[in-house]
């Protein structure tokens, strides 16, 4: 939820800097900002980490 | 870019309750330089560059995640690929090569979660975690103004609420208790200094509040000893 809020805040931030017209930011899952943060939070919650591998190739 | 899952309303809600989500994005620099729409960025006033497609993630964070262990699970050389990982061991519980529907991914996650629950106990809800974090912030504010009474009262409520939670959360709450007692120790040191300098009125005021707050804690004895010392000094001063 923290990351969900961060995501919503990011959407709001883009709006505040006037880029909302250029970028269509859609609601998304909240991502862990680092692997260490993901492990720490998932251990605490005792839930699995889902690693999505994507890319530009 | 897996939008059917990562931007799917049902999966967003599901993930908040059941997973920690990590994205390992390959060749992002290439995507940005080739102006791939999926690699669109925006820069905030503070100068950080975020990815439009991945709200809340900066380009630097994305590259760091890719270079971490998260980038090591996909050994197929192909994308997309999804790994469901045990956070306690780093072991891959389920390997899902190719595109996934949100439904199939949710089923796989629930299977993995069941295994974790069997092995490590019940999961903790983010709602409970948020409550602990909120109480922690509140306590830090009390410590900023050295109000140990309110800090201890908030901690006491928190400890009651989390009494039946798992060890990891209890350790977090224990950390908050330690922060309070560390702060209280410094305050007792200050009181000791005040007594030594015969600043008895100030010492009495601070110690009176501390004594009440530190009842049934590891610092209760020291607070009582200082109180005795203070009383003795006061008595000596009134005899003079």
XYZ file of C-alpha atoms in Angstrom:
297
model
C 0.000 0.000 0.000
C 2.923 2.326 0.756
C 4.107 1.832 -2.780
C 0.565 2.152 -4.062
C 0.396 5.532 -2.344
C 3.831 6.392 -3.795
C 2.515 5.509 -7.220
C -0.501 7.762 -6.767
C 1.806 10.482 -5.459
C 3.963 10.094 -8.551
C 0.884 10.575 -10.696
C 0.014 13.692 -8.707
C 3.605 14.949 -8.958
C 3.612 14.705 -12.737
C 0.406 16.689 -12.764
C 1.988 19.312 -10.526
C 5.013 19.811 -12.796
C 2.763 20.242 -15.782
C 3.648 17.053 -17.639
C 0.305 15.323 -17.237
C -0.694 16.220 -20.751
C 2.391 14.534 -22.163
C 2.387 11.402 -20.059
C -0.491 9.070 -19.515
C 0.401 7.514 -16.159
C -1.872 4.602 -15.421
C -2.431 2.973 -12.026
C -0.022 0.111 -11.582
C 1.174 -2.343 -8.964
C 3.589 -0.769 -6.472
C 7.176 -1.804 -7.137
C 9.870 -2.377 -4.538
C 12.532 0.316 -5.069
C 15.367 -2.205 -4.627
C 15.963 -5.922 -4.220
C 17.001 -5.419 -0.598
C 13.802 -3.485 0.133
C 11.747 -6.225 -1.548
C 13.369 -8.981 0.528
C 12.971 -7.022 3.771
C 9.302 -6.257 3.178
C 8.422 -9.730 1.889
C 10.140 -11.396 4.860
C 8.247 -9.153 7.235
C 4.912 -9.801 5.509
C 5.825 -13.425 4.759
C 4.555 -13.167 1.201
C 6.268 -14.214 -2.037
C 8.286 -11.805 -4.160
C 7.063 -11.713 -7.747
C 9.901 -10.816 -10.111
C 8.706 -9.687 -13.538
C 11.421 -9.820 -16.199
C 10.780 -7.591 -19.172
C 12.934 -5.532 -21.443
C 13.666 -3.818 -24.711
C 15.037 -6.729 -26.733
C 4.941 -4.706 -21.274
C 2.763 -7.065 -19.276
C 0.116 -4.330 -18.896
C -2.592 -6.992 -18.674
C -1.170 -7.933 -15.292
C 0.790 -5.022 -13.833
C -1.885 -2.450 -14.671
C -4.808 -4.770 -14.121
C -7.058 -3.373 -11.346
C -7.777 -6.806 -9.923
C -4.096 -7.763 -9.869
C -3.083 -4.403 -8.333
C -5.429 -5.063 -5.405
C -4.348 -8.702 -5.190
C -0.651 -7.782 -5.182
C -1.160 -5.299 -2.357
C -2.555 -8.107 -0.220
C -0.362 -11.001 -1.308
C 2.989 -10.087 -2.857
C 5.956 -7.787 -3.059
C 6.401 -6.807 -6.698
C 9.766 -6.408 -8.394
C 10.461 -5.441 -11.979
C 13.715 -6.434 -13.693
C 13.848 -4.473 -16.908
C 16.536 -5.327 -19.439
C 18.279 -2.904 -21.814
C 16.451 0.118 -20.459
C 19.185 2.486 -21.698
C 18.589 1.239 -25.216
C 14.855 1.742 -24.836
C 15.384 5.311 -23.644
C 17.911 6.221 -26.354
C 15.699 4.766 -29.074
C 12.793 6.766 -27.593
C 10.704 3.643 -27.125
C 7.328 4.813 -25.816
C 7.488 2.186 -23.073
C 10.702 3.805 -21.815
C 9.219 7.318 -21.607
C 10.554 9.289 -18.686
C 9.783 12.505 -16.864
C 11.982 14.549 -14.588
C 10.711 16.013 -11.366
C 11.618 19.432 -10.007
C 14.103 17.713 -7.686
C 15.899 16.371 -10.758
C 14.993 12.687 -10.481
C 14.055 10.881 -13.672
C 11.053 8.564 -13.368
C 9.632 6.032 -15.794
C 6.080 6.737 -16.961
C 5.282 3.059 -17.448
C 6.491 2.144 -13.947
C 5.128 4.792 -11.561
C 7.293 5.495 -8.554
C 10.424 3.956 -10.112
C 13.371 6.096 -11.160
C 15.656 5.071 -14.013
C 18.511 4.673 -11.488
C 16.407 2.392 -9.254
C 15.299 0.348 -12.250
C 18.886 -0.182 -13.413
C 19.980 -1.116 -9.881
C 17.180 -3.679 -9.530
C 18.116 -5.202 -12.886
C 21.746 -5.510 -11.721
C 20.706 -7.132 -8.428
C 19.688 -10.719 -7.662
C 16.303 -9.890 -9.184
C 17.955 -9.918 -12.604
C 19.354 -13.420 -12.099
C 16.159 -15.464 -12.078
C 15.423 -15.416 -15.777
C 17.878 -17.870 -17.300
C 15.806 -18.484 -20.421
C 17.260 -15.600 -22.428
C 13.711 -14.712 -23.365
C 11.126 -12.287 -22.049
C 8.667 -12.016 -20.479
C 9.492 -14.241 -17.548
C 8.034 -14.308 -14.060
C 9.683 -15.789 -10.988
C 7.864 -16.327 -7.720
C 10.501 -16.203 -5.014
C 10.767 -17.278 -1.368
C 12.018 -14.104 0.394
C 13.525 -16.084 3.268
C 15.833 -18.187 1.094
C 15.939 -16.407 -2.271
C 14.864 -19.703 -3.831
C 12.582 -19.611 -6.865
C 9.332 -21.335 -5.876
C 7.634 -21.098 -9.249
C 9.069 -20.386 -12.665
C 6.694 -18.917 -15.223
C 8.269 -18.419 -18.650
C 6.313 -16.448 -21.254
C 3.305 -14.191 -20.861
C 0.881 -14.825 -18.017
C -2.720 -13.919 -17.449
C -3.445 -12.158 -14.180
C -5.591 -15.155 -13.227
C -2.837 -17.739 -13.729
C -0.326 -15.543 -11.915
C -2.673 -15.035 -8.971
C -3.193 -18.783 -8.691
C 0.556 -19.400 -8.751
C 1.144 -16.691 -6.111
C -1.496 -18.155 -3.804
C 0.157 -21.581 -4.131
C 3.543 -20.094 -3.210
C 2.061 -18.122 -0.341
C 0.479 -21.281 1.025
C 3.928 -22.927 1.077
C 5.415 -19.917 2.884
C 2.599 -19.957 5.438
C 3.128 -23.669 6.075
C 6.855 -23.186 6.549
C 7.109 -19.760 8.226
C 3.668 -19.082 9.713
C 0.856 -16.739 8.817
C 1.391 -13.735 6.566
C 1.175 -10.246 7.974
C -1.233 -7.813 6.365
C 0.081 -4.519 5.051
C -2.773 -2.916 7.018
C -1.224 -4.123 10.294
C 2.237 -3.116 9.131
C 0.933 0.372 8.293
C -0.513 0.648 11.826
C 2.890 -0.209 13.319
C 4.654 2.272 11.059
C 2.120 4.982 11.923
C 2.594 4.356 15.646
C 6.368 4.396 15.115
C 6.156 7.826 13.447
C 3.924 9.104 16.255
C 6.394 7.843 18.871
C 9.333 9.495 17.076
C 7.420 12.784 17.244
C 6.961 12.329 21.002
C 10.673 11.579 21.355
C 11.489 14.777 19.432
C 9.844 16.695 22.274
C 11.147 14.216 24.893
C 7.631 13.191 25.938
C 8.495 9.702 27.179
C 5.080 9.330 28.862
C 3.144 9.624 25.606
C 5.743 7.552 23.761
C 5.409 4.724 26.291
C 1.606 4.913 26.287
C 1.541 4.641 22.480
C 4.037 1.768 22.628
C 1.989 -0.054 25.225
C -1.129 0.071 23.022
C 0.933 -1.067 20.039
C 2.418 -3.999 21.944
C -1.058 -5.141 22.986
C -2.365 -4.897 19.421
C 0.563 -6.844 17.976
C 0.898 -9.444 20.748
C -0.357 -12.241 18.528
C 1.601 -11.233 15.413
C 4.698 -12.977 14.081
C 8.285 -12.579 15.275
C 9.296 -10.200 12.466
C 6.669 -7.634 13.441
C 7.387 -8.108 17.128
C 11.057 -7.389 16.369
C 9.991 -4.152 14.688
C 7.959 -3.160 17.747
C 10.883 -4.172 19.999
C 13.060 -1.809 17.950
C 10.632 1.031 18.712
C 10.777 0.161 22.434
C 14.597 0.244 22.274
C 14.514 3.703 20.643
C 12.316 4.989 23.486
C 14.525 3.482 26.194
C 17.690 4.798 24.502
C 16.150 8.271 24.535
C 15.052 7.843 28.151
C 18.588 6.719 29.087
C 19.986 9.965 27.690
C 17.369 11.884 29.679
C 18.358 10.035 32.869
C 22.007 10.912 32.137
C 20.938 14.549 31.895
C 19.059 14.272 35.201
C 22.153 12.756 36.830
C 24.189 15.716 35.580
C 21.609 18.168 36.928
C 21.709 16.511 40.363
C 25.511 16.633 40.365
C 25.385 20.370 39.586
C 22.730 20.910 42.284
C 20.160 22.024 39.737
C 17.583 20.155 41.806
C 14.398 21.884 40.674
C 14.986 21.092 36.996
C 16.145 17.569 37.862
C 13.016 16.985 39.934
C 10.698 18.162 37.173
C 12.272 15.917 34.522
C 12.699 12.898 36.771
C 9.131 13.047 38.053
C 7.774 12.558 34.542
C 10.380 9.941 33.665
C 9.736 7.853 36.769
C 6.068 7.402 35.887
C 6.848 6.536 32.277
C 9.606 4.072 33.093
C 7.648 1.902 35.533
C 8.016 -1.795 34.682
C 10.866 -1.115 32.248
C 14.566 -1.953 32.397
C 15.208 1.663 33.448
C 12.866 1.677 36.457
C 15.662 0.842 38.933
C 17.957 3.585 37.646
C 15.116 6.142 37.754
C 14.374 5.130 41.373
C 18.058 5.339 42.325
C 18.298 8.836 40.881
C 15.135 9.770 42.740
C 16.702 8.625 46.019
C 19.834 10.597 45.197
C 17.730 13.654 44.441
C 15.750 13.322 47.674
C 18.992 13.043 49.671
C 20.392 16.173 48.016
C 17.150 18.067 48.655
C 17.205 16.993 52.329
C 20.840 18.076 52.676
C 20.038 21.411 51.041
C 17.114 22.069 53.411
C 19.319 21.231 56.454
C 21.855 23.893 55.469
